[in-house]
Amino acid sequence: QHKPTPRKKMRFVPGAAGLLALTAAAALLSSAECGGPQIPSLLRMRGGAPRKLNVQRQLSRQMSESFAELSPYDPKASQKSSDAISAKTLQSIGYQADDSKHDGMEDPFLNAFVNLKLAACGAPTVSLKAKQQNFLSLVDPILKSHQEQQHLLIEHGSALCPADQRVQSFLNSYLSDTGEAVPQIPARQLKLDRHGLAKLMSLPVGEDIFKNPIITSYRIAQGVLHNPVNDKRTTEGVFHIAEGGLPVSADKKLVPKITFQRMLAAALNPPPELLTLPFTSSQEQKAKLFVSLLLRPVVSPEVEGFIEEKRHEVRFLAPGSMVCNLDFVESIFGNAENPDLAENDAALDPEHWTGTTGLVILATHLTKMKKKDLGLPHISQATDRQKKEGMCYSDENELYNGGGAFKLVARDARGVVVTIIADNYFGYCKKEVKTQLGMASNLYGLTEEEHAGGCVSFPSFDLGIEASVSRLLSDMGSTSTLQTVVNTIGDAVNVKPEGYAQDKDYEDIVYVPENAAFSIPKQSITWEKEGKPQTINLKPGVTYLLPNGYKIEMVKKGSNSAVKEKKGSSGDSRLTTWRLKGTMAEGVHCHKPATVSGGGKSEISKRIDDMITYGPVFVNNINEDFDFVQKILDRDYTTVLKNPNNDLYDHPIKKPGVLWWHSTQKTASAYDMGKLKDILDKSVSLGIIEMLLHPSESYTDEHNAFLASIPPHVKELVYVLKQHYDPSWGKDWRKHFHTDAINGALGHELKFDGQPLIASYMRVGFRSKYDKEIPLGEDEDAEASWKMFSLRQDFFPSEKLQTEDDITASVIVPAKALKGLEPGLPNPSLKFVRNCEFRLFQRPDEAIHRGFDKTTELDMSKLGNFISNFEPLTREQVKAIVDDTIGFQKYTAPMQSFLLDFLASEKPTYCVSSAHPRLVQGKPSKNPRYLQDAQDLTNARAYYLGVIGGRLSRKIPLGEPVHFPVTAVLAGRRNNVPEPKSKPPIPALAVHNPIHYYELPELFMELTTSMTGKSPSTTGAGSEGALTKGPFNMLSMIHDLNNAFVGLALCNYNVFISSAGVIGPHHQVDHDFSLLVPEVWGRMRKEEQDAKYLIENGYLEKIPDVQFNGKTVPASLLGYRITAKFAARFFGRVFGNPSAVLPETILKPEVQDLAIYAEGVDTIVSTNKRVAEAYIQDGSADMACPPLKALLHIMATGSYEGMKIEDPKLRALFSRDAVIKSDWYKARIVAFRDRELERLTRFVSSMEKYLLKTQIPGNWKGAEIETQLKLKERLASVKEKIKKVQSPEYLKSLEGTIGVDPALYTCKGNNYVAA
């Protein structure tokens, strides 16, 4: 585990929370009980060493090398490094860089600090030690003064913080026509102005458990465990929207405004037991009050040179007993500190605020509200929609929504939203932030909120035991030298007199010269400088960068530890060997949008190491097998082509260079020689050999017959020989390989120069009872019956850098506006993405198998965890786990050590095991969860390497951005077999093969419905709404569809969809292809990723309609799918025998069971029709851009204005050229220009009013704020920006962006008021 150069430890510096907090902090810091002058950490990042604060070249969270402060008023903001995650941001999420052994839950300072805040609110405090109690008496006059000031503010109507006041003003206007008093946001709130307070207050002081009717919380050895009453969420029928604002789509329930008003009034008056703060629940006098939190989640990433980071503001208000929900959301999005302070007022932040505000109120007691009391009509007076949606009553005692969970929203185009959530399931809180970000994104424009996963995948290769830097550079067409490195990043490195350089921030990153040679046998790197030989030691745990950014590391093959340690991995050293791993400087940025629940959204960025096992290389009979190998080597491969004159791009004789990954030159191999004389020659890559030994329609019948005669294990021996071959052997290669004699006969395990050889195998799917070749037996465990396939000898798993997981902020930028892009990108516009979450609410499905999910076991062995839906284990239960020696040994070392340490300790009472989900009705929950730190926090070094590699590859000097836009769009779907006995029955949805390509018309049919199979985290299957965001979209989904279509059309992205769950009814694959796709795509050249090229060369086939029971099954709507040729070429860059991984039954699911295939297609067609009809009926289709409007009508009726789906005239509407030239697109960018002008004008008004108040005589604080925040300078900057927006050049600069959907501001109920 890498430890960067030690830096000064981070300290918590209290924000300007008023004289009260500062006085308390000063007094407490002097207390010996607080352990000296440094406030202890609240929450350590799991798995992380101390983080340096001055890394200037780290990869930013949006892969565009720029990062704005959470607060724009940090005095160091203007001096911040262009891409480092700031100390302020890290503090907001609880990151502490010290090496504390606790997580702050028992910190005396924090307990006293909470007591002080309670006292300031006039609430009962908890009993503490005498010194702290005496301190409270000492500051009692200050507390009384503070409370009196609050009293005066309430009398003058100024007690609310600025964000709350914005919400209250909206409510006053929105509810002005109901005839009833408008509910008021309470002024008395315990404001959580520092990360970690919510965690501390979620449990009683000195106790390990808190329980009430909605949750049971535990203090555990790893942090906190919260088990809500329900372990799953449902999305069906829970989203309700009040009338009087923007249109409400047919998939949501429409609620009368008076009902919303009465519900709001009840939400703000919860029962006393719900207000009880767990922190005080063991006291006789319990604090009963609201707790609140301010968040500033990201709406748009910053893309230097085009757009600054944009943020929404959202306030959370919860009864005290639900404070753990606020711990949850602040751990994900960050605590934006004290909402009362001017420095946190979004209205004074024109650079970054979108102008949108939200309030979320948690109110579980509302499930007991009666329909009649809420003003809903009797059924005799209800409209048809109210009857359909249950918004009426026939019995006076009927409960609202049947007594089930729901959320109720009021919003309009003014940009304020109020949401009431009648449930405490944690996912609802996170998803509500997501929902509000979607609203903010739509109203602001240029951006999208996406349900996505993603990573940058840098392909890695086994280079053997020796490597020549000069040859690698030559193969890649690079002329870079060490001097190039110095010219590009000279300030970041220390150049050594021997002729290499060392990174200033990471001592274990070394830059080698262009003439260096790596040797594992000698464990050295050598080169010459000025005619003199130079040598440094080759070490594991060190990354060596070539002058063009290519990376080489010395690693142990056969080790797949979750923690990369310099000493390698413990285990069977006989099955590990040291190898040189090479990793490309540039990767493919895989973006997985619109991915259904259970579709592999998270898996795309996960390590595949856990799916790989290692074993010996076997022979049948060494002499006979090697005779066959020699026969293969002696064969003339210049005559294998059926038609040598046909310009086949994929044959090694015609254009061999494209098969050698590192080569960018067509003259790099056998093409120069005119024929392949010796396939062991270094000019012939392993990829070329694999192509020659794989059947192809391009080959003669005789050659294909020869290939069919080769046993699979003999092919593997050829690949092993190629990987280890040294030209100095000549033809005398046999003597380097042997087997031992076992019981008087030759054995089967092959050895190389006396050492065992290692073969790698990857899991791709599971056996089932339906398999024809290897059916699963009745007594076999399906979860443990893996299908394993041999990997190529030169394969190493890619280095993946996670960029997204669930909530993504994205922006489309014209490529012409940016500098320093990777050469060769064909896209005229580019998408940039940003993960909005610092911690990810992961569901570790595989962790129930001890030892498999190594990352989860490592995470859960650390402090500071937020865990849900796991079983709290006592020491007696843990002892039983440990005593089961065989089962216990299956855990990884971190989890074993943790459980043993727990047994040896005395407190707390509970812990959790990664393999023991919570028991629900006697069965393990299928939805265990925990908050996992995002990778860019726990492994900053990997992201640094990602940027520095790209910087060197593109020769971009320090100080200029290194952009990493999306380069591949790979959505995900979940398939399932029919479950007719399920309640409700689940129809068949098993029609996709592993990877499909959709042209835009068929793609948007798919994205509009977003059908899914059954997922472990939800309660059913079916359509998840447009772009899988139906349950998380408070606007009509047509706006998101419009944005998505415009963005994809402008960027010219090809969209592929991968499958999870099953392939056909007989092949269970779970998420294996989701993890595998980045490995394949990362090994494809840019031209090979182009759908047109893939179709023209037979790698994709158009799916034909099929006949079943005398009817035509319209399978052509499934677009294109990969072929056996695709498998051979591209999966062949990963697997030794790709045809075994992707047999015909997987490539063509219809051959498994045509009836189930036909049923699945019918399910899609009928769902398309039903969903499209709803868009037409509720008026959403009228707000669709013209291409999508036509498509919706075709989905519903089969045609539109005489056009059908295959009509060229229709398909032309979906082209980039048609979009750019259309009047409707021009209206989008004009609308954005107008809205941006109005947004900035509002800021001018707000800032001028604020500055006017600072001029009041005696207003010393106002004058101080004006100086600290540089309000006058920033006001002048906004006015300059207004001039820029008004210019004709500005409108021109917006071409290639998605603009904003004008329908949001022109539709009925928008309520928008222009500035």
Coordinates of N, CA, C and O in Angstrom, one line a residue, residues 485-608:
V485 N 10.6 14.9 -21.2 CA 10.0 14.9 -19.9 C 10.3 16.2 -19.1 O 9.4 16.8 -18.5
V486 N 11.6 16.5 -19.1 CA 12.0 17.7 -18.4 C 11.4 19.0 -18.9 O 11.0 19.8 -18.2
N487 N 11.3 19.0 -20.2 CA 10.7 20.2 -20.9 C 9.2 20.3 -20.5 O 8.6 21.4 -20.5
T488 N 8.5 19.2 -20.3 CA 7.1 19.1 -20.1 C 6.7 19.3 -18.7 O 5.8 20.1 -18.3
I489 N 7.4 18.6 -17.8 CA 7.0 18.6 -16.4 C 8.2 18.8 -15.5 O 8.3 18.3 -14.4
G490 N 9.1 19.7 -15.9 CA 10.4 19.8 -15.2 C 10.2 20.2 -13.7 O 11.0 19.8 -12.9
D491 N 9.2 21.1 -13.4 CA 9.0 21.5 -12.0 C 8.5 20.4 -11.1 O 8.4 20.5 -9.9
A492 N 8.0 19.3 -11.7 CA 7.5 18.2 -10.9 C 8.5 17.1 -10.7 O 8.2 16.1 -9.9
V493 N 9.7 17.2 -11.2 CA 10.6 16.1 -11.1 C 12.0 16.6 -10.6 O 12.3 17.8 -10.8
N494 N 12.7 15.7 -10.0 CA 14.1 15.9 -9.7 C 15.0 15.1 -10.7 O 14.9 13.9 -10.7
V495 N 15.8 15.8 -11.5 CA 16.6 15.1 -12.4 C 17.9 14.7 -11.8 O 18.6 15.5 -11.1
K496 N 18.2 13.4 -11.9 CA 19.4 12.8 -11.3 C 20.6 12.9 -12.2 O 20.5 12.8 -13.4
P497 N 21.8 13.1 -11.7 CA 23.0 13.1 -12.6 C 23.2 11.9 -13.4 O 23.9 12.0 -14.4
E498 N 22.7 10.7 -12.9 CA 22.9 9.5 -13.7 C 22.1 9.5 -15.0 O 22.3 8.6 -15.8
G499 N 21.1 10.4 -15.1 CA 20.3 10.4 -16.3 C 18.9 9.9 -16.2 O 18.4 9.4 -17.2
Y500 N 18.3 9.9 -15.0 CA 16.9 9.6 -14.9 C 16.3 10.7 -14.0 O 17.0 11.6 -13.5
A501 N 15.0 10.6 -13.7 CA 14.4 11.6 -12.9 C 13.4 10.9 -11.9 O 13.0 9.8 -12.1
Q502 N 13.1 11.6 -10.8 CA 12.3 11.1 -9.8 C 11.2 12.1 -9.5 O 11.5 13.3 -9.4
D503 N 10.0 11.7 -9.3 CA 8.9 12.6 -9.0 C 9.0 13.2 -7.7 O 9.4 12.6 -6.7
K504 N 8.7 14.5 -7.6 CA 8.8 15.3 -6.4 C 7.8 14.9 -5.3 O 8.0 14.9 -4.1
D505 N 6.6 14.5 -5.8 CA 5.5 14.2 -4.9 C 5.5 12.7 -4.5 O 5.1 12.4 -3.4
Y506 N 5.9 11.9 -5.4 CA 5.9 10.4 -5.1 C 7.3 9.9 -5.5 O 7.7 9.8 -6.6
E507 N 8.0 9.5 -4.4 CA 9.3 9.0 -4.6 C 9.4 7.7 -5.4 O 10.4 7.3 -5.9
D508 N 8.2 7.0 -5.4 CA 8.2 5.7 -6.1 C 7.7 5.8 -7.5 O 7.2 4.8 -8.1
I509 N 7.8 7.0 -8.1 CA 7.5 7.2 -9.5 C 8.8 7.7 -10.1 O 9.3 8.8 -9.7
V510 N 9.3 7.0 -11.1 CA 10.6 7.2 -11.6 C 10.5 7.4 -13.2 O 9.8 6.6 -13.8
Y511 N 11.2 8.3 -13.7 CA 11.2 8.6 -15.2 C 12.5 8.1 -15.8 O 13.6 8.6 -15.4
V512 N 12.4 7.1 -16.7 CA 13.6 6.5 -17.2 C 13.9 7.1 -18.6 O 13.0 7.6 -19.3
P513 N 15.2 7.1 -19.0 CA 15.6 7.6 -20.3 C 15.1 6.7 -21.5 O 14.8 5.6 -21.3
E514 N 15.3 7.2 -22.7 CA 14.7 6.6 -23.9 C 15.6 5.4 -24.3 O 15.1 4.6 -25.1
N515 N 16.8 5.2 -23.7 CA 17.6 4.1 -24.1 C 17.7 3.0 -23.0 O 18.7 2.2 -22.9
A516 N 16.8 3.1 -22.0 CA 16.9 2.1 -20.9 C 16.4 0.7 -21.3 O 15.7 0.5 -22.2
A517 N 17.0 -0.2 -20.5 CA 16.6 -1.6 -20.7 C 16.2 -2.2 -19.4 O 17.0 -2.1 -18.4
F518 N 15.1 -2.9 -19.3 CA 14.6 -3.5 -18.0 C 15.0 -5.0 -18.1 O 14.8 -5.7 -19.1
S519 N 15.4 -5.5 -16.9 CA 15.8 -7.0 -16.8 C 15.4 -7.4 -15.4 O 15.9 -7.0 -14.4
I520 N 14.4 -8.4 -15.4 CA 14.1 -9.0 -14.1 C 15.2 -10.0 -13.6 O 15.5 -10.0 -12.4
P521 N 15.8 -10.8 -14.5 CA 16.8 -11.7 -14.0 C 18.0 -10.9 -13.3 O 18.5 -11.4 -12.3
K522 N 18.3 -9.7 -13.8 CA 19.4 -8.9 -13.2 C 18.8 -8.0 -12.2 O 19.5 -7.3 -11.5
Q523 N 17.5 -7.9 -12.2 CA 16.7 -6.9 -11.3 C 17.3 -5.5 -11.5 O 17.7 -4.8 -10.5
S524 N 17.5 -5.1 -12.7 CA 18.1 -3.8 -13.0 C 17.5 -3.1 -14.1 O 16.8 -3.7 -15.0
I525 N 17.7 -1.8 -14.2 CA 17.4 -1.0 -15.4 C 18.7 -0.3 -15.8 O 19.4 0.4 -14.9
T526 N 19.1 -0.5 -17.0 CA 20.4 0.0 -17.4 C 20.3 0.9 -18.7 O 19.3 0.7 -19.4
W527 N 21.2 1.8 -18.8 CA 21.3 2.6 -20.0 C 22.7 3.3 -20.1 O 23.5 3.1 -19.1
E528 N 22.9 4.0 -21.1 CA 24.2 4.7 -21.2 C 23.9 6.2 -21.2 O 23.0 6.7 -21.9
K529 N 24.8 6.9 -20.6 CA 24.8 8.4 -20.6 C 26.2 8.9 -20.9 O 27.1 8.6 -20.2
E530 N 26.3 9.5 -22.0 CA 27.6 10.1 -22.5 C 28.6 9.0 -22.6 O 29.8 9.1 -22.2
G531 N 28.2 7.8 -23.1 CA 29.1 6.7 -23.3 C 29.4 5.9 -22.1 O 30.1 4.8 -22.2
K532 N 28.8 6.2 -20.9 CA 29.1 5.5 -19.7 C 27.8 4.7 -19.2 O 26.8 5.3 -19.2
P533 N 28.0 3.4 -18.9 CA 26.8 2.7 -18.4 C 26.3 3.2 -17.1 O 27.1 3.5 -16.2
Q534 N 25.0 3.2 -17.0 CA 24.3 3.6 -15.8 C 23.3 2.5 -15.4 O 22.7 1.8 -16.2
T535 N 23.2 2.3 -14.1 CA 22.3 1.2 -13.6 C 21.6 1.7 -12.3 O 22.2 2.3 -11.5
I536 N 20.3 1.4 -12.2 CA 19.5 1.5 -11.0 C 18.8 0.2 -10.8 O 18.6 -0.6 -11.7
N537 N 18.4 -0.1 -9.5 CA 17.7 -1.3 -9.2 C 16.3 -1.3 -9.7 O 15.6 -0.2 -9.6
L538 N 15.9 -2.4 -10.2 CA 14.5 -2.6 -10.6 C 13.7 -3.1 -9.4 O 14.0 -4.1 -8.9
K539 N 12.7 -2.3 -8.9 CA 12.1 -2.7 -7.7 C 10.6 -2.8 -7.9 O 10.0 -2.1 -8.6
P540 N 10.0 -3.8 -7.2 CA 8.5 -3.8 -7.1 C 8.0 -2.7 -6.3 O 8.6 -2.1 -5.5
G541 N 6.7 -2.3 -6.7 CA 6.1 -1.1 -5.9 C 6.5 0.2 -6.5 O 6.1 1.2 -6.0
V542 N 7.4 0.2 -7.5 CA 7.8 1.5 -8.1 C 7.2 1.5 -9.6 O 7.3 0.5 -10.2
T543 N 6.7 2.6 -10.0 CA 6.2 2.8 -11.4 C 7.3 3.6 -12.1 O 7.7 4.6 -11.7
Y544 N 7.7 3.0 -13.3 CA 8.7 3.6 -14.1 C 8.0 4.1 -15.4 O 7.3 3.4 -16.1
L545 N 8.1 5.4 -15.6 CA 7.5 6.1 -16.8 C 8.5 6.3 -17.9 O 9.6 6.8 -17.7
L546 N 8.1 5.8 -19.1 CA 8.9 6.1 -20.3 C 8.6 7.5 -20.7 O 7.7 8.1 -20.3
P547 N 9.5 8.1 -21.5 CA 9.3 9.5 -21.9 C 8.0 9.8 -22.6 O 7.6 11.0 -22.6
N548 N 7.3 8.8 -23.1 CA 6.0 9.1 -23.7 C 4.8 8.8 -22.8 O 3.6 8.8 -23.2
G549 N 5.1 8.5 -21.5 CA 4.0 8.3 -20.5 C 3.6 6.8 -20.3 O 2.8 6.5 -19.5
Y550 N 4.2 5.9 -21.2 CA 4.0 4.5 -21.0 C 4.6 4.1 -19.6 O 5.6 4.6 -19.2
K551 N 3.9 3.2 -18.9 CA 4.3 2.8 -17.6 C 4.7 1.4 -17.5 O 4.1 0.5 -18.1
I552 N 5.8 1.1 -16.8 CA 6.3 -0.3 -16.6 C 6.4 -0.5 -15.1 O 7.0 0.3 -14.3
E553 N 6.0 -1.7 -14.6 CA 6.1 -2.1 -13.2 C 6.6 -3.5 -13.1 O 6.3 -4.3 -14.0
M554 N 7.3 -3.8 -12.1 CA 7.7 -5.2 -11.8 C 6.6 -5.7 -10.8 O 6.5 -5.2 -9.7
V555 N 5.9 -6.7 -11.2 CA 4.8 -7.3 -10.4 C 4.8 -8.8 -10.4 O 5.5 -9.4 -11.2
K556 N 4.2 -9.3 -9.4 CA 4.0 -10.8 -9.3 C 2.8 -11.2 -10.1 O 1.7 -10.9 -9.7
K557 N 3.0 -12.0 -11.1 CA 1.9 -12.6 -11.8 C 1.4 -13.8 -11.0 O 2.3 -14.6 -10.6
G558 N 0.1 -13.9 -10.8 CA -0.3 -15.0 -9.9 C -0.8 -14.4 -8.6 O -1.4 -15.1 -7.7
S559 N -0.6 -13.1 -8.4 CA -1.1 -12.4 -7.2 C -2.3 -11.5 -7.5 O -2.2 -10.7 -8.4
N560 N -3.4 -11.7 -6.8 CA -4.5 -10.8 -7.1 C -5.0 -10.2 -5.8 O -6.2 -10.1 -5.5
S561 N -4.1 -9.8 -4.9 CA -4.4 -9.2 -3.6 C -5.2 -7.9 -3.9 O -4.9 -7.1 -4.8
A562 N -6.1 -7.6 -3.0 CA -6.8 -6.3 -3.1 C -6.0 -5.2 -2.8 O -6.2 -4.0 -3.2
V563 N -4.9 -5.4 -2.0 CA -4.0 -4.4 -1.7 C -2.7 -4.6 -2.4 O -2.0 -5.7 -2.2
K564 N -2.2 -3.7 -3.2 CA -1.0 -3.9 -3.9 C 0.2 -3.5 -3.0 O 0.4 -2.3 -2.7
E565 N 0.9 -4.5 -2.6 CA 2.0 -4.3 -1.6 C 3.3 -4.4 -2.4 O 3.5 -5.2 -3.3
K566 N 4.3 -3.7 -1.8 CA 5.6 -3.7 -2.5 C 6.3 -5.1 -2.4 O 7.1 -5.5 -3.2
K567 N 5.9 -5.8 -1.4 CA 6.5 -7.1 -1.2 C 5.8 -8.2 -1.9 O 6.1 -9.4 -1.8
G568 N 4.8 -7.8 -2.7 CA 4.0 -8.8 -3.4 C 2.9 -9.4 -2.5 O 2.5 -8.8 -1.5
S569 N 2.5 -10.6 -2.8 CA 1.4 -11.2 -2.1 C 1.9 -12.5 -1.4 O 2.7 -13.2 -1.9
S570 N 1.4 -12.7 -0.2 CA 1.6 -14.0 0.4 C 0.8 -15.0 -0.3 O -0.1 -14.8 -1.0
G571 N 1.0 -16.3 0.0 CA 0.3 -17.3 -0.7 C 1.3 -18.3 -1.3 O 2.4 -18.4 -0.9
D572 N 0.8 -19.1 -2.3 CA 1.6 -20.1 -2.9 C 2.6 -19.5 -3.9 O 2.3 -19.2 -5.0
S573 N 3.8 -19.3 -3.4 CA 4.8 -18.6 -4.2 C 5.2 -19.5 -5.4 O 5.8 -19.0 -6.4
R574 N 4.9 -20.8 -5.4 CA 5.2 -21.6 -6.5 C 4.4 -21.3 -7.7 O 4.8 -21.5 -8.8
L575 N 3.2 -20.7 -7.5 CA 2.4 -20.3 -8.6 C 2.4 -18.8 -8.8 O 1.4 -18.2 -9.2
T576 N 3.5 -18.1 -8.5 CA 3.7 -16.7 -8.8 C 5.0 -16.6 -9.5 O 5.9 -17.3 -9.2
T577 N 5.1 -15.6 -10.3 CA 6.4 -15.3 -11.0 C 6.5 -13.8 -11.2 O 5.5 -13.2 -11.5
W578 N 7.7 -13.3 -11.1 CA 7.9 -11.8 -11.4 C 7.8 -11.6 -12.9 O 8.5 -12.3 -13.7
R579 N 7.1 -10.5 -13.3 CA 7.0 -10.2 -14.7 C 7.0 -8.6 -14.8 O 6.8 -7.9 -13.8
L580 N 7.3 -8.2 -16.0 CA 7.2 -6.7 -16.3 C 5.8 -6.4 -16.9 O 5.4 -7.0 -17.8
K581 N 5.1 -5.5 -16.2 CA 3.8 -5.1 -16.7 C 3.9 -3.8 -17.3 O 4.4 -2.8 -16.7
G582 N 3.4 -3.7 -18.6 CA 3.4 -2.4 -19.3 C 2.0 -1.9 -19.4 O 1.0 -2.7 -19.6
T583 N 1.8 -0.6 -19.2 CA 0.5 0.0 -19.2 C 0.5 1.2 -20.1 O 1.4 2.1 -20.0
M584 N -0.5 1.3 -21.0 CA -0.5 2.4 -21.9 C -0.7 3.8 -21.3 O -1.3 3.9 -20.2
A585 N -0.2 4.8 -21.9 CA -0.3 6.2 -21.4 C -1.7 6.7 -21.5 O -2.2 7.5 -20.7
E586 N -2.4 6.3 -22.6 CA -3.7 6.8 -22.9 C -4.7 5.6 -22.7 O -4.4 4.5 -23.1
G587 N -5.8 5.9 -22.1 CA -6.8 4.8 -21.9 C -8.1 5.2 -22.7 O -8.2 6.2 -23.3
V588 N -9.1 4.3 -22.5 CA -10.4 4.6 -23.1 C -11.3 5.0 -21.9 O -11.4 4.3 -20.9
H589 N -12.0 6.1 -22.0 CA -12.9 6.6 -21.0 C -14.3 6.0 -21.3 O -15.0 6.5 -22.1
C590 N -14.6 5.0 -20.5 CA -15.9 4.3 -20.7 C -17.0 4.9 -19.8 O -16.8 5.0 -18.6
H591 N -18.0 5.3 -20.5 CA -19.2 6.0 -19.8 C -20.4 5.0 -19.9 O -20.7 4.6 -21.0
K592 N -21.0 4.7 -18.8 CA -22.1 3.7 -18.8 C -23.3 4.4 -18.3 O -23.7 4.2 -17.2
P593 N -24.0 5.1 -19.2 CA -25.2 5.8 -18.8 C -26.5 5.0 -18.9 O -26.5 3.9 -19.4
A594 N -27.6 5.5 -18.4 CA -28.9 4.9 -18.6 C -28.9 3.4 -18.2 O -29.5 2.6 -18.9
T595 N -28.1 3.1 -17.2 CA -28.0 1.7 -16.8 C -29.0 1.3 -15.8 O -29.0 1.9 -14.7
V596 N -29.7 0.2 -16.1 CA -30.8 -0.2 -15.2 C -30.3 -0.7 -13.9 O -29.1 -1.1 -13.8
S597 N -31.1 -0.8 -12.9 CA -30.7 -1.4 -11.6 C -30.3 -2.9 -11.9 O -31.0 -3.6 -12.5
G598 N -29.1 -3.2 -11.4 CA -28.6 -4.5 -11.6 C -27.9 -4.7 -13.0 O -27.6 -5.8 -13.4
G599 N -27.7 -3.6 -13.7 CA -27.2 -3.7 -15.1 C -25.7 -3.5 -15.1 O -25.1 -3.5 -16.2
G600 N -25.0 -3.5 -14.0 CA -23.5 -3.4 -14.0 C -23.0 -2.0 -14.0 O -21.8 -1.8 -14.4
K601 N -23.7 -1.1 -13.4 CA -23.3 0.3 -13.4 C -22.0 0.5 -12.6 O -21.0 1.1 -13.0
S602 N -22.0 -0.1 -11.4 CA -20.8 -0.1 -10.6 C -19.7 -1.0 -11.1 O -18.5 -0.7 -10.9
E603 N -20.1 -2.1 -11.6 CA -19.1 -3.2 -12.0 C -18.2 -2.7 -13.1 O -17.0 -3.2 -13.2
I604 N -18.6 -1.8 -13.9 CA -17.7 -1.4 -15.0 C -16.4 -0.9 -14.5 O -15.3 -0.9 -15.2
S605 N -16.3 -0.3 -13.3 CA -15.1 0.3 -12.8 C -14.4 -0.6 -11.8 O -13.4 -0.2 -11.2
K606 N -15.0 -1.8 -11.5 CA -14.4 -2.7 -10.5 C -13.2 -3.5 -11.1 O -13.2 -3.7 -12.3
R607 N -12.4 -3.9 -10.2 CA -11.3 -4.8 -10.5 C -11.8 -6.1 -11.0 O -12.7 -6.6 -10.5
I608 N -11.1 -6.6 -12.0 CA -11.5 -8.0 -12.5 C -10.5 -9.0 -11.8 O -10.7 -10.2 -12.1

